[in-house]
XYZ file of C-alpha atoms in Angstrom:
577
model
C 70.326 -47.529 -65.738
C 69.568 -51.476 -65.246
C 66.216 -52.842 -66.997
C 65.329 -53.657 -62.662
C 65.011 -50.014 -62.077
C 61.519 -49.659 -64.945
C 59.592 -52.262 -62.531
C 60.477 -50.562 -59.586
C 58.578 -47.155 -61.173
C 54.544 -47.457 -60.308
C 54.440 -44.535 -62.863
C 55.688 -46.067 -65.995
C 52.809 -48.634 -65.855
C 55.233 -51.563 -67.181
C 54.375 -55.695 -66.323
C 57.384 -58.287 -66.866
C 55.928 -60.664 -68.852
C 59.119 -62.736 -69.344
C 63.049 -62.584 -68.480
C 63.054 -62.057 -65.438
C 66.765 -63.393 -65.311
C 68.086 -60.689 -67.856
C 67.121 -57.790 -65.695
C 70.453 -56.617 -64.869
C 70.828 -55.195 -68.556
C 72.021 -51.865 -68.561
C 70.085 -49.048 -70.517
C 71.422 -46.576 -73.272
C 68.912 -44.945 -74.784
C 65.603 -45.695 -75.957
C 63.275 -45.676 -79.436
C 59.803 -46.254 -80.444
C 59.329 -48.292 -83.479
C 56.800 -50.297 -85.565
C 58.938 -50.987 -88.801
C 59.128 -54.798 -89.282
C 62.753 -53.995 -89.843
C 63.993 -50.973 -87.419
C 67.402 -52.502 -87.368
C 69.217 -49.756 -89.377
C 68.215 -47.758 -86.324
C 69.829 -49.572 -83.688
C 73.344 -49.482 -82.003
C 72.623 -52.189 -79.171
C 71.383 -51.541 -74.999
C 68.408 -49.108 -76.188
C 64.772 -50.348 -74.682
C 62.401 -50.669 -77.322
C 59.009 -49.683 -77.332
C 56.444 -50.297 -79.526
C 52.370 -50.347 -80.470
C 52.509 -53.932 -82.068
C 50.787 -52.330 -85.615
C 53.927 -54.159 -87.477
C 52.672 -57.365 -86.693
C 49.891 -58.729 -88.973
C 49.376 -62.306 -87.727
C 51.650 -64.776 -85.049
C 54.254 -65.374 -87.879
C 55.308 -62.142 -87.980
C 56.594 -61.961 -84.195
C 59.786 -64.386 -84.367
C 61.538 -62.134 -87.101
C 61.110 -59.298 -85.036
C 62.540 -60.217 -82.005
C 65.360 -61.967 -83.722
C 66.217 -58.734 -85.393
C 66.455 -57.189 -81.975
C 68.115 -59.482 -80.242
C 70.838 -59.362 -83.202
C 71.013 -55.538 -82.172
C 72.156 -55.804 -79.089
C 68.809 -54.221 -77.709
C 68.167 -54.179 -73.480
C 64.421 -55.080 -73.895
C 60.955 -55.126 -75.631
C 58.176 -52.678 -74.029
C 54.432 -53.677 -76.169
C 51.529 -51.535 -75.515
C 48.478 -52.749 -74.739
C 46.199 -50.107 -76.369
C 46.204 -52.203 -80.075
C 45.828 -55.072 -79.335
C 44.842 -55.643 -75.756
C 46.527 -58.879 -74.226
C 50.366 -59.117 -75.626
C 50.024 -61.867 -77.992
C 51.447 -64.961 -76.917
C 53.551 -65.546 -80.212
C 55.189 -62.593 -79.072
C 55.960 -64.287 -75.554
C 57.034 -66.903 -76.437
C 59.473 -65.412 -79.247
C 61.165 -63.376 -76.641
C 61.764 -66.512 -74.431
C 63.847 -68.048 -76.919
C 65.502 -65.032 -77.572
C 65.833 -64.666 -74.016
C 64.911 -60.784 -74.670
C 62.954 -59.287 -71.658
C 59.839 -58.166 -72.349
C 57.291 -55.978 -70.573
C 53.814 -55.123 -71.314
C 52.856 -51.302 -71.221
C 49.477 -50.334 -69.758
C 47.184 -48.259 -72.284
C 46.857 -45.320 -69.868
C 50.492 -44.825 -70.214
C 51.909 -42.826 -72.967
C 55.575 -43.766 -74.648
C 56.348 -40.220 -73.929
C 56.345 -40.657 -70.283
C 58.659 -44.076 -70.473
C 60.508 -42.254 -72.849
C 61.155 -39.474 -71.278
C 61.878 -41.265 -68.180
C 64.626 -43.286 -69.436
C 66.674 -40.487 -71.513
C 66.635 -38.458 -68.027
C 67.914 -41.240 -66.288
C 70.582 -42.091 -68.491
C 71.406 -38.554 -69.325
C 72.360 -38.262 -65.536
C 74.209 -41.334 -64.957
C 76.045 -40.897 -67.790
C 76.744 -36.785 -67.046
C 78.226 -38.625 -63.165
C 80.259 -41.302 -65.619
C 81.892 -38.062 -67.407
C 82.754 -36.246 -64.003
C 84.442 -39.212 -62.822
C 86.699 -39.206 -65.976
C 86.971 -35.576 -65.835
C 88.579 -35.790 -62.480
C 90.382 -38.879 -63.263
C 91.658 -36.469 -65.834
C 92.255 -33.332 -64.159
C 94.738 -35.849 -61.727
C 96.558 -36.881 -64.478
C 97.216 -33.578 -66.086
C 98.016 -32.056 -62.323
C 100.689 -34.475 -61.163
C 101.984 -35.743 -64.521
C 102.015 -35.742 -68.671
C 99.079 -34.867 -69.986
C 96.545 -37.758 -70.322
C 95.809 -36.595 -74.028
C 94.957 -33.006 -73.623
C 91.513 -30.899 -73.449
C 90.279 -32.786 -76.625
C 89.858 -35.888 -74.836
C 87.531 -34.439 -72.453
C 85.875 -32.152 -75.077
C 85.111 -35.682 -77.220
C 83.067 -37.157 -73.836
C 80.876 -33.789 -74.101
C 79.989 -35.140 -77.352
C 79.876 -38.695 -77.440
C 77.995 -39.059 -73.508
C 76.097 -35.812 -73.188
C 75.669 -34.844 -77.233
C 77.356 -31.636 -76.489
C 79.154 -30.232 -79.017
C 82.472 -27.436 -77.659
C 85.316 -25.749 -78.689
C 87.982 -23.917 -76.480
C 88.454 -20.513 -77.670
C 91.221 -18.034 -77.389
C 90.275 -14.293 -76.622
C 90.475 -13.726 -80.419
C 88.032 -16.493 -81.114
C 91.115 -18.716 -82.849
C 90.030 -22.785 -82.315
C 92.464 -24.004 -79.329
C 90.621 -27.694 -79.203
C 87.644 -28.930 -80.376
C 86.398 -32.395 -81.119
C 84.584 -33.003 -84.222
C 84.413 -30.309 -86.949
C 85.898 -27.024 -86.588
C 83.404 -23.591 -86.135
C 82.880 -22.421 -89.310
C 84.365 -19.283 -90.410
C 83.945 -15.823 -88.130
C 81.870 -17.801 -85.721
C 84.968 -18.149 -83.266
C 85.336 -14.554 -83.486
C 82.369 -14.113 -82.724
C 81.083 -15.793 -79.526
C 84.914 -14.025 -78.220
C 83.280 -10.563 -78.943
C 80.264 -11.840 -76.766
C 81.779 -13.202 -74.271
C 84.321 -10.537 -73.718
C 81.855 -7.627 -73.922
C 79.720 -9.728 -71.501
C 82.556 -10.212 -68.887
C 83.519 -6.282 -69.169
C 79.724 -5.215 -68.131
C 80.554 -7.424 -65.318
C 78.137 -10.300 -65.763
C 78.551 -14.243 -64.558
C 79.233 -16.729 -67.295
C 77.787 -18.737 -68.933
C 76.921 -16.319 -71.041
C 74.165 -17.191 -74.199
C 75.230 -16.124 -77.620
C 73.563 -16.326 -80.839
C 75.317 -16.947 -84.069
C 73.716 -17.747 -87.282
C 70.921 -18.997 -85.576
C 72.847 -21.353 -83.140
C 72.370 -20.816 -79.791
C 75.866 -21.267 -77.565
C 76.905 -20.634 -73.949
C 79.767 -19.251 -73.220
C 82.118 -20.458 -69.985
C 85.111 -18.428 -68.724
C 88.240 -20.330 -68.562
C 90.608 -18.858 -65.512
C 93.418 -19.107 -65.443
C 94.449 -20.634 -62.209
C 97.982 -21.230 -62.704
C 101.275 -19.484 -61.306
C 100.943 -16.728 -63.563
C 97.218 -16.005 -62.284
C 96.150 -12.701 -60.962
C 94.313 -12.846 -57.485
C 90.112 -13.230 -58.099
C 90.433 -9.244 -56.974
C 92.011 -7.590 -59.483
C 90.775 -5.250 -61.750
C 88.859 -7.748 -64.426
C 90.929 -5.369 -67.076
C 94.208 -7.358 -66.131
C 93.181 -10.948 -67.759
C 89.785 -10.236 -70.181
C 91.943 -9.808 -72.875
C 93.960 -13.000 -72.355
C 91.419 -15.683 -70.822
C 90.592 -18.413 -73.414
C 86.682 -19.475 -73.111
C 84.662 -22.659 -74.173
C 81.892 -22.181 -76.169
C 78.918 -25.229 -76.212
C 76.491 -25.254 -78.547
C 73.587 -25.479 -76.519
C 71.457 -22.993 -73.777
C 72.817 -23.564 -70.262
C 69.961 -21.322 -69.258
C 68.073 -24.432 -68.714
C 70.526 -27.013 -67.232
C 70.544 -28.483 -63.618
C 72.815 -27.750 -61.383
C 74.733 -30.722 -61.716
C 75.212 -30.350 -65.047
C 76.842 -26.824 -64.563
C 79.109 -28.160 -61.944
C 80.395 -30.517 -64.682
C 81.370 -27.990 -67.220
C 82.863 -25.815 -64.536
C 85.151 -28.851 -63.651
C 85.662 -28.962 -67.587
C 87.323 -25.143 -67.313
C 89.199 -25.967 -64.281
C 90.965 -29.061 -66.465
C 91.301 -26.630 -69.551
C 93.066 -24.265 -67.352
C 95.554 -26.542 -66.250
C 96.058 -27.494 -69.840
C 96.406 -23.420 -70.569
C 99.217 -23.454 -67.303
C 101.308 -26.328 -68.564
C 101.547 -23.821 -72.184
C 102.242 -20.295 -70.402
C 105.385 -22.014 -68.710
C 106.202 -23.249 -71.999
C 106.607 -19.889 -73.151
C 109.046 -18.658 -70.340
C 111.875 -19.526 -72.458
C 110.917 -18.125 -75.752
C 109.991 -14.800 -73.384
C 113.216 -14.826 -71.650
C 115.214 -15.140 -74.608
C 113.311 -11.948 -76.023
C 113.635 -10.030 -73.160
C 117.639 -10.750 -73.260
C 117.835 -9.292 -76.834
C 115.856 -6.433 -75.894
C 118.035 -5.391 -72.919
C 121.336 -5.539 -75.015
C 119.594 -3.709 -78.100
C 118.503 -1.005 -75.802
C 121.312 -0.635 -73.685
C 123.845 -0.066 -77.142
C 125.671 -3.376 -76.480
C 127.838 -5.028 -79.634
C 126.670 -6.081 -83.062
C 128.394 -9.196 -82.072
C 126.743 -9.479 -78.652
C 123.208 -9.621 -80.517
C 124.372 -11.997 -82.989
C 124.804 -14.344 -80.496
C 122.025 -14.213 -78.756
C 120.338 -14.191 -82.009
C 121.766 -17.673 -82.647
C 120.480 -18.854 -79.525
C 116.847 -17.807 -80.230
C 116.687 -19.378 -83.738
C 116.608 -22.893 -83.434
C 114.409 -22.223 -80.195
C 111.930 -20.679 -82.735
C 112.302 -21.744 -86.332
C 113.904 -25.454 -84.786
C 115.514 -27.409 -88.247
C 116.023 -23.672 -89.843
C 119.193 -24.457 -91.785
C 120.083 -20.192 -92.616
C 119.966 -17.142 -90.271
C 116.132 -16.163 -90.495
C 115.543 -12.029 -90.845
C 114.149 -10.926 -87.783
C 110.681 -8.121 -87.958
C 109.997 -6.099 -84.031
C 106.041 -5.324 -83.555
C 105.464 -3.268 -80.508
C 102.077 -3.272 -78.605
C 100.700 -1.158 -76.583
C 97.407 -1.736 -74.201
C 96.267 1.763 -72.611
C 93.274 2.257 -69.916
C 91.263 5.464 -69.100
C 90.223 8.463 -70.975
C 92.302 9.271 -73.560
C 94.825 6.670 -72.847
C 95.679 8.688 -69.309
C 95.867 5.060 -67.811
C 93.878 3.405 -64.925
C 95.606 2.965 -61.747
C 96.796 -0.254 -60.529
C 96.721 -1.777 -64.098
C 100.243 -3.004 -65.772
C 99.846 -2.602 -68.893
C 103.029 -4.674 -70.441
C 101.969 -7.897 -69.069
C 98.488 -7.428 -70.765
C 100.090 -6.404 -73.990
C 102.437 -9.767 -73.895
C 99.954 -12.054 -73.292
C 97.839 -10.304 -76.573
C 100.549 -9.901 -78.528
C 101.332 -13.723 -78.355
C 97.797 -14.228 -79.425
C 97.797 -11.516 -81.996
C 101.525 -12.874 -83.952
C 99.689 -16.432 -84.697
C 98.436 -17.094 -87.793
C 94.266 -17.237 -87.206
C 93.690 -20.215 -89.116
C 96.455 -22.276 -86.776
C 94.483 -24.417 -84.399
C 96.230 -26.021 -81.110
C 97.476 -24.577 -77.822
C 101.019 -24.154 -78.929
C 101.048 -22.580 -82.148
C 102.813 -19.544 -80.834
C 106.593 -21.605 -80.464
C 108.240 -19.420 -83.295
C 106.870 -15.769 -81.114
C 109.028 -14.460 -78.558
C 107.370 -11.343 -76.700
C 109.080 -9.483 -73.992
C 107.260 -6.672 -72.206
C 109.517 -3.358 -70.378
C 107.034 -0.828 -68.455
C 103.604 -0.856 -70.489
C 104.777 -1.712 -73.604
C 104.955 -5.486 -75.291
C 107.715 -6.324 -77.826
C 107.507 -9.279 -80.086
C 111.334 -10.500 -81.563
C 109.339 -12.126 -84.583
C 111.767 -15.032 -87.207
C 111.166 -14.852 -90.825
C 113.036 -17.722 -92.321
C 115.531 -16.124 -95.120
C 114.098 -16.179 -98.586
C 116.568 -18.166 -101.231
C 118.410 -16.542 -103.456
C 116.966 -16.283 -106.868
C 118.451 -18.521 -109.224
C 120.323 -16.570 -111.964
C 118.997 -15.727 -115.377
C 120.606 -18.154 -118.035
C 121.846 -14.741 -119.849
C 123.576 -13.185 -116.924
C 120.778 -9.786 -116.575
C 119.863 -11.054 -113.190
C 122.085 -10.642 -110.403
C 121.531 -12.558 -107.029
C 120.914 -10.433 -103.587
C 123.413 -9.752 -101.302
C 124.262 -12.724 -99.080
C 121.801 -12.627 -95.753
C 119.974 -9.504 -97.084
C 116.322 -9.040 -96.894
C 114.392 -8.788 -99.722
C 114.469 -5.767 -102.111
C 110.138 -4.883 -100.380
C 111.464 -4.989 -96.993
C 109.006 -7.691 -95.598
C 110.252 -11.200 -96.728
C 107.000 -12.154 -96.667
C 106.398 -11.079 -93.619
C 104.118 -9.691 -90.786
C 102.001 -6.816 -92.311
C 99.895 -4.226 -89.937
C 96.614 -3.956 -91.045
C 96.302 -7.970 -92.004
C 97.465 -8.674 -88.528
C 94.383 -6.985 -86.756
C 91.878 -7.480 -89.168
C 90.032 -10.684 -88.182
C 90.655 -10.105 -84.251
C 89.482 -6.127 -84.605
C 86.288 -7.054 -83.576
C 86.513 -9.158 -80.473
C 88.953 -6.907 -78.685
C 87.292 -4.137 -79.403
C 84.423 -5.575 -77.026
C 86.938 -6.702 -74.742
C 88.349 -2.974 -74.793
C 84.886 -1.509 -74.451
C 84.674 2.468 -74.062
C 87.842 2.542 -71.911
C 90.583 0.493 -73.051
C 93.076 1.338 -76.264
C 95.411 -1.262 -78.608
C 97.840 0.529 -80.762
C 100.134 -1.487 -82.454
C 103.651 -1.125 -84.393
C 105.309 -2.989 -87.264
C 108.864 -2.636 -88.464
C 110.313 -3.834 -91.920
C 112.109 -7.375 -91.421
C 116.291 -7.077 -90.739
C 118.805 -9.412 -91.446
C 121.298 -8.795 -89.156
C 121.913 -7.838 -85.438
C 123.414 -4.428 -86.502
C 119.550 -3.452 -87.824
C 117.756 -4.621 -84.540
C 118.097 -1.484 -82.869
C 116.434 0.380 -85.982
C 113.570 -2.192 -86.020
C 112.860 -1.271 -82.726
C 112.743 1.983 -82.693
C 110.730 1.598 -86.111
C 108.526 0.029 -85.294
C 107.950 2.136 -81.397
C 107.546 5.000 -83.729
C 104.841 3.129 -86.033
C 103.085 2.348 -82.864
C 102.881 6.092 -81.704
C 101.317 6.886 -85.514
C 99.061 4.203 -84.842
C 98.397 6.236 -81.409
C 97.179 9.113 -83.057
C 94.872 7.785 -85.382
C 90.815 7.698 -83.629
C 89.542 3.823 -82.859
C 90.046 1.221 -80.210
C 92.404 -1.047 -82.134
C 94.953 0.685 -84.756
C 98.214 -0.533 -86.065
C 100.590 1.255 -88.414
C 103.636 -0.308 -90.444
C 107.339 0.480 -91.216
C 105.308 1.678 -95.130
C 103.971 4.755 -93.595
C 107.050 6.126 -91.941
C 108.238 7.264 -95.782
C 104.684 9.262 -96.033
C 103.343 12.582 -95.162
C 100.741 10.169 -93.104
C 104.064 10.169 -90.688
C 104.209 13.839 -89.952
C 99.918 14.681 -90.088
C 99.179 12.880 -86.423
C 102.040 15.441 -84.729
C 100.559 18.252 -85.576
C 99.556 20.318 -82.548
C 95.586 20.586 -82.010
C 95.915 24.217 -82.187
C 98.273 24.537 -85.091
C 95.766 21.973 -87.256
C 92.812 23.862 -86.643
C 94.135 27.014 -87.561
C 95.869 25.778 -90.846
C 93.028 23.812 -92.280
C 90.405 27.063 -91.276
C 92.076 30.172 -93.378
C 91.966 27.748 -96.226
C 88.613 25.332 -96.026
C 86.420 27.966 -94.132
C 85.880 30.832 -96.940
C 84.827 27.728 -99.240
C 82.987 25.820 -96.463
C 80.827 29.152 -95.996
C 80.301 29.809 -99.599
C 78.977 26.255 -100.248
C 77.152 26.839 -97.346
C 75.208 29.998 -98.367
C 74.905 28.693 -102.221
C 74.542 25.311 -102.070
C 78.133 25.535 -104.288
C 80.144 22.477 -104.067
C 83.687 23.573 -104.085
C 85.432 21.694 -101.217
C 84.191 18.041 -103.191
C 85.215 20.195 -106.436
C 88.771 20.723 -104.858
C 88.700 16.870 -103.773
C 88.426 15.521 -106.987
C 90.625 18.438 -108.418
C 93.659 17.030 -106.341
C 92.533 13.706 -106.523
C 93.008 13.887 -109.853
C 96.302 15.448 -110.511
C 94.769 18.805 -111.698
C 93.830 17.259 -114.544
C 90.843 19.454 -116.385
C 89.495 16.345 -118.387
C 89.715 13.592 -116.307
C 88.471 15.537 -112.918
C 85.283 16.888 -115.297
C 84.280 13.354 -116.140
C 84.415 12.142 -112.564
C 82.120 15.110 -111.778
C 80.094 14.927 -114.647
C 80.792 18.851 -115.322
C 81.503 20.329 -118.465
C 85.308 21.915 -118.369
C 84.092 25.337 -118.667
C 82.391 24.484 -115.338
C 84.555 22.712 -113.438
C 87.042 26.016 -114.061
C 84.906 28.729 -113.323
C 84.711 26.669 -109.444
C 88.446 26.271 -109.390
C 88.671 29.777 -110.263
C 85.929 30.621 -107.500
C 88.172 28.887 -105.054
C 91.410 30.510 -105.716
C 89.347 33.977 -105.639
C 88.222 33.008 -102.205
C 91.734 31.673 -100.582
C 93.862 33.817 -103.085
C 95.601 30.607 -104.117
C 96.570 29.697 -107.133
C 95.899 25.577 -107.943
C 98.272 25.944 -110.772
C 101.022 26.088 -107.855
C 102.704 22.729 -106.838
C 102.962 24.757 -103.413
C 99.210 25.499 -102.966
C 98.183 22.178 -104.134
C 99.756 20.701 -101.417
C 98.501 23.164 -98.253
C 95.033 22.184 -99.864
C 95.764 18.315 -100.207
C 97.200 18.731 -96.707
C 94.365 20.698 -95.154
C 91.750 18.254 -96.622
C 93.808 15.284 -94.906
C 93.951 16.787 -91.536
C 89.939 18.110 -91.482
């Protein structure tokens, strides 16, 4: 706003007492001061305002406005109510200076010029920011992007003091400017704002974390790849991004809103330009997939293998191993599916969010995933540069690995199922609410095109483990194929129930009707390899005690727990009751 526009406002209660040529001045900001000295407080264009008790007789007045002319400052506002009359030291030092100067009428409080001026400015400087966001959204729309979503996120904060971050559905940092959210919070606000959009409610949506209040806007996407605005709101929430401000919207004019809306229109162009990035790395997956499944050559793969890895491990000097996860994203009760709703596409577009590391920031720090999706299942083709081969020992013991093998653990340091859902378990299970099911399958890492096929089927077989286990969001990994965890979830209903009640029942009753405790007895028992000693100190039991249960147990089952054979129905029974 121009210094002019404070004279022409009856209610501000402000006189010109000299400058009259320096009106044009544009206004920043303002501050109220009385230090002799407030210069350490001043960045230049503010209006200054102030009660005159700094000044302690007509000597003191030419410092002072030198100081602020130094600073850049728009113009001096004195009140009246100290001293009456301005003092005409105080004139007259202005003049020089050539610093306008008005005189504030005692019946008007700073407040009210204060709060006029920050309102003003606030406003033209929120319809400065729209013009740059659409200056921007042109750029990014018919050309290279003019600098990305940060640009735009760094006028939030340094015209409108608004602080944002764009967000992926998992709460990982896409963009920010300034610091990053500090740990969890990302995760978070996603877990708000996608159990918010699933009850069906219009963003922004307010959050509270750690006692900082944020709102929460969608971010469409609006792109080719978007689904019409009438589709089932299952089809995207798990793949929208969102920006989270730190501040309540609640209380924001319109105008204001509009902006950030424009803000999320810019960001989704942004999130368009990276989702046809990834039609290559997707096409190359799904061309692996189709000649794995369909039995092709060793040979065949290879090839295509060496097509995909400089795509996504570019500068990789040796053949990478190669892991498969498989995703699944199921709707309905009991996973029977809601109609209308693919559920491959949904998986994909997870699945790429799920493979990147949580603590990688940026839009396109998913280059090194490829993720194809067949029916309603997702299938990630995930590199693992090849680990060197150790260095022999100077004495010979050590022999190096096979050339191109995996490492002895079957990983090569790679993906692992539990660590890859546990700091995005939260937010999709809000965005899954009481409906939705992820189930998710890792194989071990392969070297070579001729152990594809097995990774695949690996790791589909993981995934229907995972399937059987209760929860919104479960994963299983190659690990727990080799365990009797592997056979427990195919056990029919029917055939469960029946084994685990001729042997638990008879003890569950009798600890029922004495207050025994001979089924935590038998835990520990087992838990402890049947050894006497060792299970009697965990209990706290003398021996003699802890046998006359065991023996009360195999009188009441007619087992005998000195049998490798009964030992395992009970260890078995316990695991599937």
């Amino acid at each position: 706003m121009r210094l002019r526009a404070l004279l022409e406002t009856d209610a501000l209660g402000l006189r010109l007492l000299g400058g009259e040529d320096e009106l044009d001045r544009t206004v920043r900001g303002v501050m109220t001061t009385d230090l002799r000295d407030p210069s350490r407080y001043l960045s230049g264009g503010e209006l200054v305002l102030t009660g005159l008790a700094w000044r302690r007789d007509a000597d003191d007045s030419e410092p002072f406005v030198r100081i602020l002319s130094g600073a850049g400052v728009a113009g001096l506002a004195a009140g009246e109510a100290e001293l009456g009359a301005i003092p005409d030291d105080l004139v007259q030092a202005c003049l020089r200076h050539r610093l306008p100067l008005f005189a504030v009428n005692e019946s008007v409080a700073f407040a009210t010029i204060t709060e006029h001026v920050v309102r003003q400015v606030s406003g033209e400087r929120a319809g400065d920011l729209a013009a740059v966001v659409d200056r921007h959204r042109r750029l990014m729309t018919s050309g290279p992007a003019g600098g990305g979503p940060e640009v735009v996120l760094d006028l939030l904060g340094s015209d409108l003091g608004l602080h944002a971050w764009v967000l992926s559905p998992t709460g990982r940092q896409i963009a920010g400017a300034g610091a990053p959210l500090p740990p969890g919070i990302g995760a978070a606000l996603a877990g708000e704002h996608l159990s918010a959009t699933r009850t069906g409610r219009r963003g922004p949506h307010r959050a509270v974390a750690r006692g900082t209040t944020y709102s929460l806007f969608p971010i469409r996407n609006t792109g080719r790849g978007a689904a019409p605005a009438s589709r089932d709101v299952r089809e995207t929430v798990l793949s929208d991004w969102l920006l989270a401000v730190e501040a309540d919207a609640g209380d924001w004019p319109a105008a204001r809103l509009d902006l950030l809306q424009g803000v999320t229109q810019l960001i989704a162009v942004e999130r368009d330009r990276r989702d046809a990035a990834r039609t290559v790395r997707r096409r190359l997956a799904q061309e692996v997939l189709e000649l794995v499944q369909t039995g092709a050559a060793p040979a065949e793969i290879a090839a295509r293998l060496r097509v995909a890895a400089p795509v996504l491990l570019p500068g990789l000097g040796a053949a990478p191993h190669w892991q498969v996860v498989v995703a699944r994203v199921e709707w309905g009760e009991e996973g029977a599916g809601a109609p209308g709703i693919e559920g491959g596409p949904v998986a994909q577009s997870l699945l790429e969010e799920i493979l990147v590391d949580p603590g990688t920031a940026g839009p396109d720090s998913a280059d090194r995933i490829a993720v194809a999706h067949t029916g309603d299942e997702a299938i990630a083709l995930v590199p693992l540069p090849a680990v060197p081969e150790p260095e022999p020992e100077a004495d010979g013991d050590t022999a190096p690995e096979e050339e191109g093998a995996a490492p002895a653990d079957g990983t090569g340091g790679g993906l692992h199922a539990d660590a890859l859902l546990a700091t995005v378990r939260g937010p999709l299970s809000a965005g899954l609410a009481d409906d939705g099911r992820l189930t998710l399958g890792v194989s071990a890492a392969v070297h070579s095109a001729e152990g594809l096929r097995g990774a695949l089927e690996e790791a589909r077989h993981a995934r229907r483990v995972a399937a059987a286990r209760p929860g919104r969001v479960c994963a299983a990994g190659h690990h727990e194929l080799a365990s009797h965890v592997l056979l427990l979830p195919f056990v029919p209903d029917d055939v469960r129930r029946a084994f685990t009640a001729r042997l638990l029942d008879p003890l569950r009753d009798y600890d029922r009707r004495h207050r025994a405790e001979l089924i935590p007895t038998l835990e520990a028992f087992l838990d402890c390899d049947g050894s006497w000693t060792r299970c009697a100190g965990r209990l706290h039991l003398h021996v003699n005690t802890l046998r006359y249960r065991v023996g009360r147990i195999e009188q009441l089952t007619g087992r005998d727990l000195s049998r490798l054979e009964d030992k395992l129905d009970f260890f078995l029974a316990l695991r599937m009751s």
